[in-house]
Amino acid sequence: MFAIVAVLAAVGLSPAQAAATPLLTQPRCAGPAPSVDVFKAGGLPLADWRENLEFDGRGRLWVSHINNSQVEGYDASGRLVATIPVPSPGGIRRGVDGLMYVNFGIGPADALTGKPSGLMRFDSTLDRPTASVFATLPGGINGLAVDGAGNFYFGREFAPSVLKVRQDGSIDQAWTDAAGVFGTNGVTVLGSELYATVLVHPSSPVARVPLADPGAHATVADLSPLPVLPKGLDDLEARGDALYVTAFVSGELLRVDRATGRTCVLVSGLITPTSVRVPVGFGDADPARELFVTEASGRIVRVRT
């Protein structure tokens, strides 16, 4: 996550400059332009960094606020209804058991001080949910995905592969070693395939990793082919035939055809977007036409296509 700040520094941009700097290298997506509405206003950029989000399917949106070390719960009206202490939270997903799972200890201070990182979980059906540690894991984890069997997958910005953790909290080392995609950030699973964004590569690739054969990983698309400046890819979501990818540096939400790799810009002008998710069981939100996006500005925005 904080490696994105290093990407900005490497290209000589502050987060504010990144949001104002057009790096449009793909065509705009065909059709009417989506509407973008602010669901939750932001605050001080970076200090109010909201890193990830997930819907629990029961009318709540859960958001990881990394610098406040808490997970926030919102109802469909935008009202804050719960806060749960979680140390430096990152990726958050609903598990196959219905519980909510969230990475913890992903901040730079955690790594420098040797604090533990791993996975916590909580029951969103409770009036006052509390999070408990499910697994302690190596540092440097970021994105989080869950497959249909209940296994967990983690992006790792400075590690040689995606990390797989079984339902019992143990690491599947053989699978992890085979999934040799270096420097991943966001991860998502659709059916039998995992997709991952790669942050620490100048061409900003998106990778596909077959769950049954992780050694057969391949690049779906390069989103900033040289000599274009890196887009600083963060989290992504899969829906139907498309991947939706947040580009932190260029302030874009990109749509990538999963079969062909063809890419277009769905939304530009976002302020350091960090994660994107399809709404499920959230008021009148339409999962076929809407997406929610978090930003390092602190905003949560609603995109209607």
PDB file of C-alpha atoms in Angstrom:
ATOM      1  CA  MET A   1       0.000   0.000   0.000  1.00  0.00           C
ATOM      2  CA  PHE A   2       2.593   2.565   1.035  1.00  0.00           C
ATOM      3  CA  ALA A   3       4.763   1.423  -1.856  1.00  0.00           C
ATOM      4  CA  ILE A   4       2.402   3.528  -3.974  1.00  0.00           C
ATOM      5  CA  VAL A   5       3.740   6.617  -2.231  1.00  0.00           C
ATOM      6  CA  ALA A   6       7.213   5.478  -3.267  1.00  0.00           C
ATOM      7  CA  VAL A   7       5.979   5.195  -6.858  1.00  0.00           C
ATOM      8  CA  LEU A   8       4.768   8.788  -6.697  1.00  0.00           C
ATOM      9  CA  ALA A   9       8.093   9.944  -5.311  1.00  0.00           C
ATOM     10  CA  ALA A  10       9.964   8.072  -8.041  1.00  0.00           C
ATOM     11  CA  VAL A  11       8.099   9.951 -10.768  1.00  0.00           C
ATOM     12  CA  GLY A  12       8.321  13.255  -8.889  1.00  0.00           C
ATOM     13  CA  LEU A  13       4.636  13.648  -8.002  1.00  0.00           C
ATOM     14  CA  SER A  14       2.814  14.367  -4.783  1.00  0.00           C
ATOM     15  CA  PRO A  15      -0.585  12.674  -4.320  1.00  0.00           C
ATOM     16  CA  ALA A  16      -2.299  15.986  -5.158  1.00  0.00           C
ATOM     17  CA  GLN A  17      -0.210  16.406  -8.306  1.00  0.00           C
ATOM     18  CA  ALA A  18      -0.903  12.814  -9.302  1.00  0.00           C
ATOM     19  CA  ALA A  19      -4.639  13.421  -9.137  1.00  0.00           C
ATOM     20  CA  ALA A  20      -4.247  16.518 -11.324  1.00  0.00           C
ATOM     21  CA  THR A  21      -1.842  14.986 -13.841  1.00  0.00           C
ATOM     22  CA  PRO A  22      -3.528  13.373 -16.862  1.00  0.00           C
ATOM     23  CA  LEU A  23      -1.905  10.056 -17.739  1.00  0.00           C
ATOM     24  CA  LEU A  24      -4.671   8.907 -20.088  1.00  0.00           C
ATOM     25  CA  THR A  25      -3.049   6.258 -22.286  1.00  0.00           C
ATOM     26  CA  GLN A  26      -6.105   4.147 -23.053  1.00  0.00           C
ATOM     27  CA  PRO A  27      -9.293   5.208 -24.832  1.00  0.00           C
ATOM     28  CA  ARG A  28     -12.347   6.067 -22.847  1.00  0.00           C
ATOM     29  CA  CYS A  29     -14.857   3.268 -22.517  1.00  0.00           C
ATOM     30  CA  ALA A  30     -17.635   3.330 -25.075  1.00  0.00           C
ATOM     31  CA  GLY A  31     -21.109   4.470 -24.116  1.00  0.00           C
ATOM     32  CA  PRO A  32     -22.415   7.253 -21.888  1.00  0.00           C
ATOM     33  CA  ALA A  33     -19.995   8.562 -19.285  1.00  0.00           C
ATOM     34  CA  PRO A  34     -20.648   7.079 -15.823  1.00  0.00           C
ATOM     35  CA  SER A  35     -21.903   9.315 -13.039  1.00  0.00           C
ATOM     36  CA  VAL A  36     -19.653   9.687 -10.014  1.00  0.00           C
ATOM     37  CA  ASP A  37     -21.213  10.688  -6.696  1.00  0.00           C
ATOM     38  CA  VAL A  38     -19.573  11.146  -3.306  1.00  0.00           C
ATOM     39  CA  PHE A  39     -20.961   8.583  -0.865  1.00  0.00           C
ATOM     40  CA  LYS A  40     -18.603   9.635   1.948  1.00  0.00           C
ATOM     41  CA  ALA A  41     -16.690  12.915   1.977  1.00  0.00           C
ATOM     42  CA  GLY A  42     -12.940  12.820   2.480  1.00  0.00           C
ATOM     43  CA  GLY A  43     -10.644  14.660   4.811  1.00  0.00           C
ATOM     44  CA  LEU A  44      -6.943  15.402   4.888  1.00  0.00           C
ATOM     45  CA  PRO A  45      -5.286  13.503   1.991  1.00  0.00           C
ATOM     46  CA  LEU A  46      -3.172  10.528   3.133  1.00  0.00           C
ATOM     47  CA  ALA A  47      -4.021  11.145   6.797  1.00  0.00           C
ATOM     48  CA  ASP A  48      -7.627  10.128   6.053  1.00  0.00           C
ATOM     49  CA  TRP A  49      -6.518   7.221   3.827  1.00  0.00           C
ATOM     50  CA  ARG A  50      -9.251   4.638   3.269  1.00  0.00           C
ATOM     51  CA  GLU A  51      -7.563   1.568   1.881  1.00  0.00           C
ATOM     52  CA  ASN A  52     -10.204  -1.035   1.080  1.00  0.00           C
ATOM     53  CA  LEU A  53     -13.895  -1.888   1.244  1.00  0.00           C
ATOM     54  CA  GLU A  54     -16.309  -4.809   1.177  1.00  0.00           C
ATOM     55  CA  PHE A  55     -20.056  -5.365   1.386  1.00  0.00           C
ATOM     56  CA  ASP A  56     -21.346  -7.958   3.827  1.00  0.00           C
ATOM     57  CA  GLY A  57     -24.524  -8.667   1.810  1.00  0.00           C
ATOM     58  CA  ARG A  58     -26.640  -7.670   4.826  1.00  0.00           C
ATOM     59  CA  GLY A  59     -26.904  -3.934   4.251  1.00  0.00           C
ATOM     60  CA  ARG A  60     -23.483  -2.833   5.496  1.00  0.00           C
ATOM     61  CA  LEU A  61     -20.398  -1.480   3.777  1.00  0.00           C
ATOM     62  CA  TRP A  62     -17.133  -2.107   5.675  1.00  0.00           C
ATOM     63  CA  VAL A  63     -14.135   0.142   5.040  1.00  0.00           C
ATOM     64  CA  SER A  64     -10.566  -0.115   6.306  1.00  0.00           C
ATOM     65  CA  HIS A  65      -9.244   3.227   7.600  1.00  0.00           C
ATOM     66  CA  ILE A  66      -5.569   2.469   7.866  1.00  0.00           C
ATOM     67  CA  ASN A  67      -4.257   5.511   9.747  1.00  0.00           C
ATOM     68  CA  ASN A  68      -7.068   5.435  12.307  1.00  0.00           C
ATOM     69  CA  SER A  69      -6.489   1.698  12.855  1.00  0.00           C
ATOM     70  CA  GLN A  70     -10.148   0.885  12.532  1.00  0.00           C
ATOM     71  CA  VAL A  71     -12.700  -0.715  10.257  1.00  0.00           C
ATOM     72  CA  GLU A  72     -15.802   1.416   9.690  1.00  0.00           C
ATOM     73  CA  GLY A  73     -19.308   0.139   8.973  1.00  0.00           C
ATOM     74  CA  TYR A  74     -21.765   2.240   6.927  1.00  0.00           C
ATOM     75  CA  ASP A  75     -25.403   1.718   6.078  1.00  0.00           C
ATOM     76  CA  ALA A  76     -26.865   2.464   2.637  1.00  0.00           C
ATOM     77  CA  SER A  77     -27.680   6.056   3.627  1.00  0.00           C
ATOM     78  CA  GLY A  78     -23.995   6.755   4.300  1.00  0.00           C
ATOM     79  CA  ARG A  79     -24.400   6.766   8.088  1.00  0.00           C
ATOM     80  CA  LEU A  80     -21.486   5.443  10.137  1.00  0.00           C
ATOM     81  CA  VAL A  81     -22.994   2.659  12.252  1.00  0.00           C
ATOM     82  CA  ALA A  82     -19.954   0.823  13.654  1.00  0.00           C
ATOM     83  CA  THR A  83     -16.217   1.111  14.221  1.00  0.00           C
ATOM     84  CA  ILE A  84     -13.970  -1.849  15.014  1.00  0.00           C
ATOM     85  CA  PRO A  85     -10.369  -1.446  16.235  1.00  0.00           C
ATOM     86  CA  VAL A  86      -7.959  -3.206  13.841  1.00  0.00           C
ATOM     87  CA  PRO A  87      -4.238  -2.303  13.767  1.00  0.00           C
ATOM     88  CA  SER A  88      -3.394  -0.735  10.368  1.00  0.00           C
ATOM     89  CA  PRO A  89      -6.128  -2.556   8.414  1.00  0.00           C
ATOM     90  CA  GLY A  90      -5.844  -3.311   4.696  1.00  0.00           C
ATOM     91  CA  GLY A  91      -7.708  -5.686   2.407  1.00  0.00           C
ATOM     92  CA  ILE A  92     -11.146  -6.756   3.600  1.00  0.00           C
ATOM     93  CA  ARG A  93     -13.411  -9.533   2.293  1.00  0.00           C
ATOM     94  CA  ARG A  94     -16.426 -11.579   3.267  1.00  0.00           C
ATOM     95  CA  GLY A  95     -15.500 -15.218   3.833  1.00  0.00           C
ATOM     96  CA  VAL A  96     -17.490 -18.241   2.696  1.00  0.00           C
ATOM     97  CA  ASP A  97     -18.568 -18.662   6.328  1.00  0.00           C
ATOM     98  CA  GLY A  98     -20.248 -15.240   6.273  1.00  0.00           C
ATOM     99  CA  LEU A  99     -17.691 -13.646   8.591  1.00  0.00           C
ATOM    100  CA  MET A 100     -15.702 -10.585   7.542  1.00  0.00           C
ATOM    101  CA  TYR A 101     -11.921 -10.942   7.210  1.00  0.00           C
ATOM    102  CA  VAL A 102      -9.433  -8.069   7.192  1.00  0.00           C
ATOM    103  CA  ASN A 103      -5.650  -7.798   6.903  1.00  0.00           C
ATOM    104  CA  PHE A 104      -3.905  -6.094   9.811  1.00  0.00           C
ATOM    105  CA  GLY A 105      -0.467  -4.634  10.394  1.00  0.00           C
ATOM    106  CA  ILE A 106       0.122  -3.408   6.846  1.00  0.00           C
ATOM    107  CA  GLY A 107       1.467   0.064   7.731  1.00  0.00           C
ATOM    108  CA  PRO A 108       5.142   1.011   7.279  1.00  0.00           C
ATOM    109  CA  ALA A 109       5.603   1.562  11.007  1.00  0.00           C
ATOM    110  CA  ASP A 110       4.452  -1.989  11.643  1.00  0.00           C
ATOM    111  CA  ALA A 111       7.171  -3.399   9.414  1.00  0.00           C
ATOM    112  CA  LEU A 112       9.857  -1.128  10.874  1.00  0.00           C
ATOM    113  CA  THR A 113       8.978  -1.984  14.472  1.00  0.00           C
ATOM    114  CA  GLY A 114       8.477  -5.689  13.851  1.00  0.00           C
ATOM    115  CA  LYS A 115       4.816  -5.664  14.835  1.00  0.00           C
ATOM    116  CA  PRO A 116       2.839  -8.703  13.696  1.00  0.00           C
ATOM    117  CA  SER A 117       0.665  -8.714  10.625  1.00  0.00           C
ATOM    118  CA  GLY A 118      -1.943 -11.158   9.512  1.00  0.00           C
ATOM    119  CA  LEU A 119      -5.671 -11.708   9.218  1.00  0.00           C
ATOM    120  CA  MET A 120      -8.446 -10.798  11.654  1.00  0.00           C
ATOM    121  CA  ARG A 121     -12.152 -11.594  11.455  1.00  0.00           C
ATOM    122  CA  PHE A 122     -15.441 -10.351  12.875  1.00  0.00           C
ATOM    123  CA  ASP A 123     -19.147 -11.110  12.750  1.00  0.00           C
ATOM    124  CA  SER A 124     -20.954  -8.208  11.062  1.00  0.00           C
ATOM    125  CA  THR A 125     -24.357  -9.436  12.271  1.00  0.00           C
ATOM    126  CA  LEU A 126     -23.570  -8.441  15.852  1.00  0.00           C
ATOM    127  CA  ASP A 127     -24.667  -5.077  17.238  1.00  0.00           C
ATOM    128  CA  ARG A 128     -21.124  -4.385  18.447  1.00  0.00           C
ATOM    129  CA  PRO A 129     -18.739  -6.613  16.476  1.00  0.00           C
ATOM    130  CA  THR A 130     -15.164  -7.090  17.641  1.00  0.00           C
ATOM    131  CA  ALA A 131     -12.252  -8.456  15.615  1.00  0.00           C
ATOM    132  CA  SER A 132     -10.021 -11.341  16.671  1.00  0.00           C
ATOM    133  CA  VAL A 133      -6.828 -12.686  15.132  1.00  0.00           C
ATOM    134  CA  PHE A 134      -7.390 -15.574  12.736  1.00  0.00           C
ATOM    135  CA  ALA A 135      -3.819 -15.987  11.424  1.00  0.00           C
ATOM    136  CA  THR A 136      -0.430 -14.358  11.970  1.00  0.00           C
ATOM    137  CA  LEU A 137       1.405 -13.995   8.656  1.00  0.00           C
ATOM    138  CA  PRO A 138       4.634 -12.647   7.154  1.00  0.00           C
ATOM    139  CA  GLY A 139       4.828  -8.860   6.844  1.00  0.00           C
ATOM    140  CA  GLY A 140       4.223  -7.008   3.619  1.00  0.00           C
ATOM    141  CA  ILE A 141       0.749  -8.369   2.866  1.00  0.00           C
ATOM    142  CA  ASN A 142      -1.713  -6.044   1.189  1.00  0.00           C
ATOM    143  CA  GLY A 143      -4.662  -7.125  -0.967  1.00  0.00           C
ATOM    144  CA  LEU A 144      -7.012  -9.915   0.062  1.00  0.00           C
ATOM    145  CA  ALA A 145      -9.186 -12.359  -1.895  1.00  0.00           C
ATOM    146  CA  VAL A 146     -11.206 -15.459  -0.982  1.00  0.00           C
ATOM    147  CA  ASP A 147     -11.993 -18.385  -3.284  1.00  0.00           C
ATOM    148  CA  GLY A 148     -15.129 -20.527  -3.300  1.00  0.00           C
ATOM    149  CA  ALA A 149     -13.505 -23.129  -1.064  1.00  0.00           C
ATOM    150  CA  GLY A 150     -12.663 -20.559   1.612  1.00  0.00           C
ATOM    151  CA  ASN A 151      -8.925 -20.202   0.951  1.00  0.00           C
ATOM    152  CA  PHE A 152      -7.351 -16.751   1.320  1.00  0.00           C
ATOM    153  CA  TYR A 153      -4.941 -14.990  -1.047  1.00  0.00           C
ATOM    154  CA  PHE A 154      -2.769 -11.966  -0.305  1.00  0.00           C
ATOM    155  CA  GLY A 155      -0.975  -9.485  -2.521  1.00  0.00           C
ATOM    156  CA  ARG A 156       2.601  -8.766  -1.414  1.00  0.00           C
ATOM    157  CA  GLU A 157       4.289  -5.645  -2.761  1.00  0.00           C
ATOM    158  CA  PHE A 158       7.909  -6.701  -2.295  1.00  0.00           C
ATOM    159  CA  ALA A 159       7.660 -10.488  -2.354  1.00  0.00           C
ATOM    160  CA  PRO A 160       8.147 -12.919  -5.259  1.00  0.00           C
ATOM    161  CA  SER A 161       4.680 -14.450  -5.211  1.00  0.00           C
ATOM    162  CA  VAL A 162       1.054 -14.273  -4.137  1.00  0.00           C
ATOM    163  CA  LEU A 163       0.522 -15.791  -0.681  1.00  0.00           C
ATOM    164  CA  LYS A 164      -2.100 -18.522  -0.183  1.00  0.00           C
ATOM    165  CA  VAL A 165      -3.507 -19.368   3.246  1.00  0.00           C
ATOM    166  CA  ARG A 166      -5.817 -22.320   3.794  1.00  0.00           C
ATOM    167  CA  GLN A 167      -9.134 -22.252   5.658  1.00  0.00           C
ATOM    168  CA  ASP A 168      -7.382 -23.375   8.844  1.00  0.00           C
ATOM    169  CA  GLY A 169      -4.941 -20.442   8.748  1.00  0.00           C
ATOM    170  CA  SER A 170      -1.918 -22.426   7.547  1.00  0.00           C
ATOM    171  CA  ILE A 171       0.187 -21.285   4.598  1.00  0.00           C
ATOM    172  CA  ASP A 172       0.079 -23.335   1.404  1.00  0.00           C
ATOM    173  CA  GLN A 173       3.764 -22.973   0.626  1.00  0.00           C
ATOM    174  CA  ALA A 174       3.795 -25.098  -2.542  1.00  0.00           C
ATOM    175  CA  TRP A 175       1.023 -23.044  -4.140  1.00  0.00           C
ATOM    176  CA  THR A 176       2.653 -19.810  -2.989  1.00  0.00           C
ATOM    177  CA  ASP A 177       6.034 -20.755  -4.452  1.00  0.00           C
ATOM    178  CA  ALA A 178       4.427 -21.592  -7.796  1.00  0.00           C
ATOM    179  CA  ALA A 179       2.463 -18.330  -8.026  1.00  0.00           C
ATOM    180  CA  GLY A 180       5.597 -16.425  -8.939  1.00  0.00           C
ATOM    181  CA  VAL A 181       4.242 -12.959  -9.703  1.00  0.00           C
ATOM    182  CA  PHE A 182       6.516 -10.384  -8.060  1.00  0.00           C
ATOM    183  CA  GLY A 183       5.260  -7.253  -6.350  1.00  0.00           C
ATOM    184  CA  THR A 184       1.499  -7.772  -6.333  1.00  0.00           C
ATOM    185  CA  ASN A 185      -0.916  -5.353  -4.716  1.00  0.00           C
ATOM    186  CA  GLY A 186      -4.631  -5.997  -5.271  1.00  0.00           C
ATOM    187  CA  VAL A 187      -6.000  -9.519  -5.721  1.00  0.00           C
ATOM    188  CA  THR A 188      -9.446 -10.830  -6.616  1.00  0.00           C
ATOM    189  CA  VAL A 189     -10.893 -14.240  -7.461  1.00  0.00           C
ATOM    190  CA  LEU A 190     -13.530 -15.009 -10.059  1.00  0.00           C
ATOM    191  CA  GLY A 191     -14.388 -18.680 -10.484  1.00  0.00           C
ATOM    192  CA  SER A 192     -11.220 -20.723 -11.011  1.00  0.00           C
ATOM    193  CA  GLU A 193      -8.869 -17.775 -11.550  1.00  0.00           C
ATOM    194  CA  LEU A 194      -7.122 -15.190  -9.422  1.00  0.00           C
ATOM    195  CA  TYR A 195      -6.260 -11.775 -10.841  1.00  0.00           C
ATOM    196  CA  ALA A 196      -3.595  -9.525  -9.370  1.00  0.00           C
ATOM    197  CA  THR A 197      -2.298  -6.033 -10.034  1.00  0.00           C
ATOM    198  CA  VAL A 198       1.472  -5.563 -10.039  1.00  0.00           C
ATOM    199  CA  LEU A 199       2.689  -2.350  -8.449  1.00  0.00           C
ATOM    200  CA  VAL A 200       6.477  -2.574  -8.668  1.00  0.00           C
ATOM    201  CA  HIS A 201       6.758  -2.841 -12.450  1.00  0.00           C
ATOM    202  CA  PRO A 202       6.948   0.100 -14.881  1.00  0.00           C
ATOM    203  CA  SER A 203       4.375  -1.327 -17.317  1.00  0.00           C
ATOM    204  CA  SER A 204       1.668  -1.738 -14.627  1.00  0.00           C
ATOM    205  CA  PRO A 205       0.659  -5.304 -15.536  1.00  0.00           C
ATOM    206  CA  VAL A 206      -2.392  -7.250 -14.436  1.00  0.00           C
ATOM    207  CA  ALA A 207      -1.717 -10.978 -13.973  1.00  0.00           C
ATOM    208  CA  ARG A 208      -3.947 -14.058 -14.155  1.00  0.00           C
ATOM    209  CA  VAL A 209      -3.148 -17.009 -11.861  1.00  0.00           C
ATOM    210  CA  PRO A 210      -5.132 -20.258 -12.339  1.00  0.00           C
ATOM    211  CA  LEU A 211      -6.048 -21.526  -8.879  1.00  0.00           C
ATOM    212  CA  ALA A 212      -5.467 -25.151  -9.892  1.00  0.00           C
ATOM    213  CA  ASP A 213      -2.148 -24.435 -11.650  1.00  0.00           C
ATOM    214  CA  PRO A 214      -0.512 -21.307 -10.195  1.00  0.00           C
ATOM    215  CA  GLY A 215       2.683 -21.903 -12.132  1.00  0.00           C
ATOM    216  CA  ALA A 216       0.749 -21.141 -15.334  1.00  0.00           C
ATOM    217  CA  HIS A 217       0.342 -17.471 -14.407  1.00  0.00           C
ATOM    218  CA  ALA A 218       0.358 -14.989 -17.276  1.00  0.00           C
ATOM    219  CA  THR A 219      -0.083 -11.287 -17.973  1.00  0.00           C
ATOM    220  CA  VAL A 220      -3.587 -10.218 -18.989  1.00  0.00           C
ATOM    221  CA  ALA A 221      -2.631  -6.646 -19.928  1.00  0.00           C
ATOM    222  CA  ASP A 222       0.043  -3.995 -19.450  1.00  0.00           C
ATOM    223  CA  LEU A 223      -1.749  -0.824 -18.413  1.00  0.00           C
ATOM    224  CA  SER A 224       1.162   1.608 -18.793  1.00  0.00           C
ATOM    225  CA  PRO A 225       3.481   0.252 -21.496  1.00  0.00           C
ATOM    226  CA  LEU A 226       6.816   2.033 -21.702  1.00  0.00           C
ATOM    227  CA  PRO A 227       7.573   4.930 -21.934  1.00  0.00           C
ATOM    228  CA  VAL A 228       4.312   5.887 -20.195  1.00  0.00           C
ATOM    229  CA  LEU A 229       4.636   6.711 -16.496  1.00  0.00           C
ATOM    230  CA  PRO A 230       3.526   3.898 -14.155  1.00  0.00           C
ATOM    231  CA  LYS A 231      -0.109   4.155 -13.136  1.00  0.00           C
ATOM    232  CA  GLY A 232       0.508   2.796  -9.635  1.00  0.00           C
ATOM    233  CA  LEU A 233      -2.125   0.079  -9.694  1.00  0.00           C
ATOM    234  CA  ASP A 234      -3.931  -0.700  -6.461  1.00  0.00           C
ATOM    235  CA  ASP A 235      -6.922  -2.980  -5.890  1.00  0.00           C
ATOM    236  CA  LEU A 236      -9.219  -4.523  -8.499  1.00  0.00           C
ATOM    237  CA  GLU A 237     -12.584  -6.234  -8.863  1.00  0.00           C
ATOM    238  CA  ALA A 238     -13.929  -8.803 -11.333  1.00  0.00           C
ATOM    239  CA  ARG A 239     -17.466  -8.702 -12.708  1.00  0.00           C
ATOM    240  CA  GLY A 240     -18.612 -10.730 -15.705  1.00  0.00           C
ATOM    241  CA  ASP A 241     -16.132 -10.451 -18.564  1.00  0.00           C
ATOM    242  CA  ALA A 242     -14.358  -7.430 -17.105  1.00  0.00           C
ATOM    243  CA  LEU A 243     -11.815  -6.446 -14.498  1.00  0.00           C
ATOM    244  CA  TYR A 244     -12.111  -3.036 -12.856  1.00  0.00           C
ATOM    245  CA  VAL A 245      -8.734  -1.693 -11.758  1.00  0.00           C
ATOM    246  CA  THR A 246      -7.910   1.330  -9.593  1.00  0.00           C
ATOM    247  CA  ALA A 247      -4.899   3.362 -10.726  1.00  0.00           C
ATOM    248  CA  PHE A 248      -3.661   5.353  -7.736  1.00  0.00           C
ATOM    249  CA  VAL A 249      -1.136   7.544  -9.549  1.00  0.00           C
ATOM    250  CA  SER A 250      -3.214   8.425 -12.620  1.00  0.00           C
ATOM    251  CA  GLY A 251      -6.496   8.762 -10.714  1.00  0.00           C
ATOM    252  CA  GLU A 252      -8.350   6.369 -13.003  1.00  0.00           C
ATOM    253  CA  LEU A 253     -10.766   3.468 -12.824  1.00  0.00           C
ATOM    254  CA  LEU A 254      -9.912   1.178 -15.737  1.00  0.00           C
ATOM    255  CA  ARG A 255     -11.923  -1.605 -17.328  1.00  0.00           C
ATOM    256  CA  VAL A 256      -9.979  -4.567 -18.709  1.00  0.00           C
ATOM    257  CA  ASP A 257     -11.468  -7.313 -20.876  1.00  0.00           C
ATOM    258  CA  ARG A 258     -10.462 -10.546 -19.121  1.00  0.00           C
ATOM    259  CA  ALA A 259     -10.209 -12.499 -22.397  1.00  0.00           C
ATOM    260  CA  THR A 260      -8.470 -10.008 -24.686  1.00  0.00           C
ATOM    261  CA  GLY A 261      -6.727  -7.601 -22.316  1.00  0.00           C
ATOM    262  CA  ARG A 262      -8.254  -4.625 -24.102  1.00  0.00           C
ATOM    263  CA  THR A 263      -8.367  -1.714 -21.706  1.00  0.00           C
ATOM    264  CA  CYS A 264     -10.361   1.488 -21.505  1.00  0.00           C
ATOM    265  CA  VAL A 265     -10.756   4.289 -18.971  1.00  0.00           C
ATOM    266  CA  LEU A 266     -14.140   4.130 -17.267  1.00  0.00           C
ATOM    267  CA  VAL A 267     -13.558   7.080 -14.914  1.00  0.00           C
ATOM    268  CA  SER A 268     -10.754   9.642 -14.690  1.00  0.00           C
ATOM    269  CA  GLY A 269     -10.170  12.483 -12.239  1.00  0.00           C
ATOM    270  CA  LEU A 270     -10.397  10.365  -9.098  1.00  0.00           C
ATOM    271  CA  ILE A 271      -8.222  11.356  -6.141  1.00  0.00           C
ATOM    272  CA  THR A 272      -5.737   8.540  -5.510  1.00  0.00           C
ATOM    273  CA  PRO A 273      -8.211   5.609  -5.745  1.00  0.00           C
ATOM    274  CA  THR A 274      -7.286   2.582  -3.663  1.00  0.00           C
ATOM    275  CA  SER A 275     -10.008  -0.057  -4.049  1.00  0.00           C
ATOM    276  CA  VAL A 276     -13.156  -0.885  -6.012  1.00  0.00           C
ATOM    277  CA  ARG A 277     -16.035  -3.221  -5.199  1.00  0.00           C
ATOM    278  CA  VAL A 278     -19.368  -4.349  -6.622  1.00  0.00           C
ATOM    279  CA  PRO A 279     -22.214  -3.580  -4.157  1.00  0.00           C
ATOM    280  CA  VAL A 280     -24.043  -6.629  -2.826  1.00  0.00           C
ATOM    281  CA  GLY A 281     -27.185  -6.388  -0.690  1.00  0.00           C
ATOM    282  CA  PHE A 282     -26.701  -2.659  -0.123  1.00  0.00           C
ATOM    283  CA  GLY A 283     -29.936  -0.686  -0.275  1.00  0.00           C
ATOM    284  CA  ASP A 284     -30.954   0.083  -3.850  1.00  0.00           C
ATOM    285  CA  ALA A 285     -27.429  -0.246  -5.256  1.00  0.00           C
ATOM    286  CA  ASP A 286     -27.421  -2.243  -8.502  1.00  0.00           C
ATOM    287  CA  PRO A 287     -24.533  -4.778  -8.623  1.00  0.00           C
ATOM    288  CA  ALA A 288     -24.816  -4.981 -12.424  1.00  0.00           C
ATOM    289  CA  ARG A 289     -24.338  -1.242 -12.966  1.00  0.00           C
ATOM    290  CA  GLU A 290     -22.621   0.243  -9.920  1.00  0.00           C
ATOM    291  CA  LEU A 291     -19.207   0.231  -8.291  1.00  0.00           C
ATOM    292  CA  PHE A 292     -17.929   1.798  -5.058  1.00  0.00           C
ATOM    293  CA  VAL A 293     -14.382   3.184  -4.837  1.00  0.00           C
ATOM    294  CA  THR A 294     -12.252   4.214  -1.842  1.00  0.00           C
ATOM    295  CA  GLU A 295      -9.516   6.835  -2.057  1.00  0.00           C
ATOM    296  CA  ALA A 296      -6.466   7.912  -0.081  1.00  0.00           C
ATOM    297  CA  SER A 297      -8.229  11.281   0.080  1.00  0.00           C
ATOM    298  CA  GLY A 298     -10.673   9.606   2.471  1.00  0.00           C
ATOM    299  CA  ARG A 299     -13.562   9.764   0.018  1.00  0.00           C
ATOM    300  CA  ILE A 300     -15.825   6.870  -0.905  1.00  0.00           C
ATOM    301  CA  VAL A 301     -17.409   7.411  -4.314  1.00  0.00           C
ATOM    302  CA  ARG A 302     -20.248   5.665  -6.103  1.00  0.00           C
ATOM    303  CA  VAL A 303     -19.886   5.031  -9.842  1.00  0.00           C
ATOM    304  CA  ARG A 304     -23.033   4.372 -11.890  1.00  0.00           C
ATOM    305  CA  THR A 305     -22.622   3.088 -15.437  1.00  0.00           C
TER     306      THR A 305
END
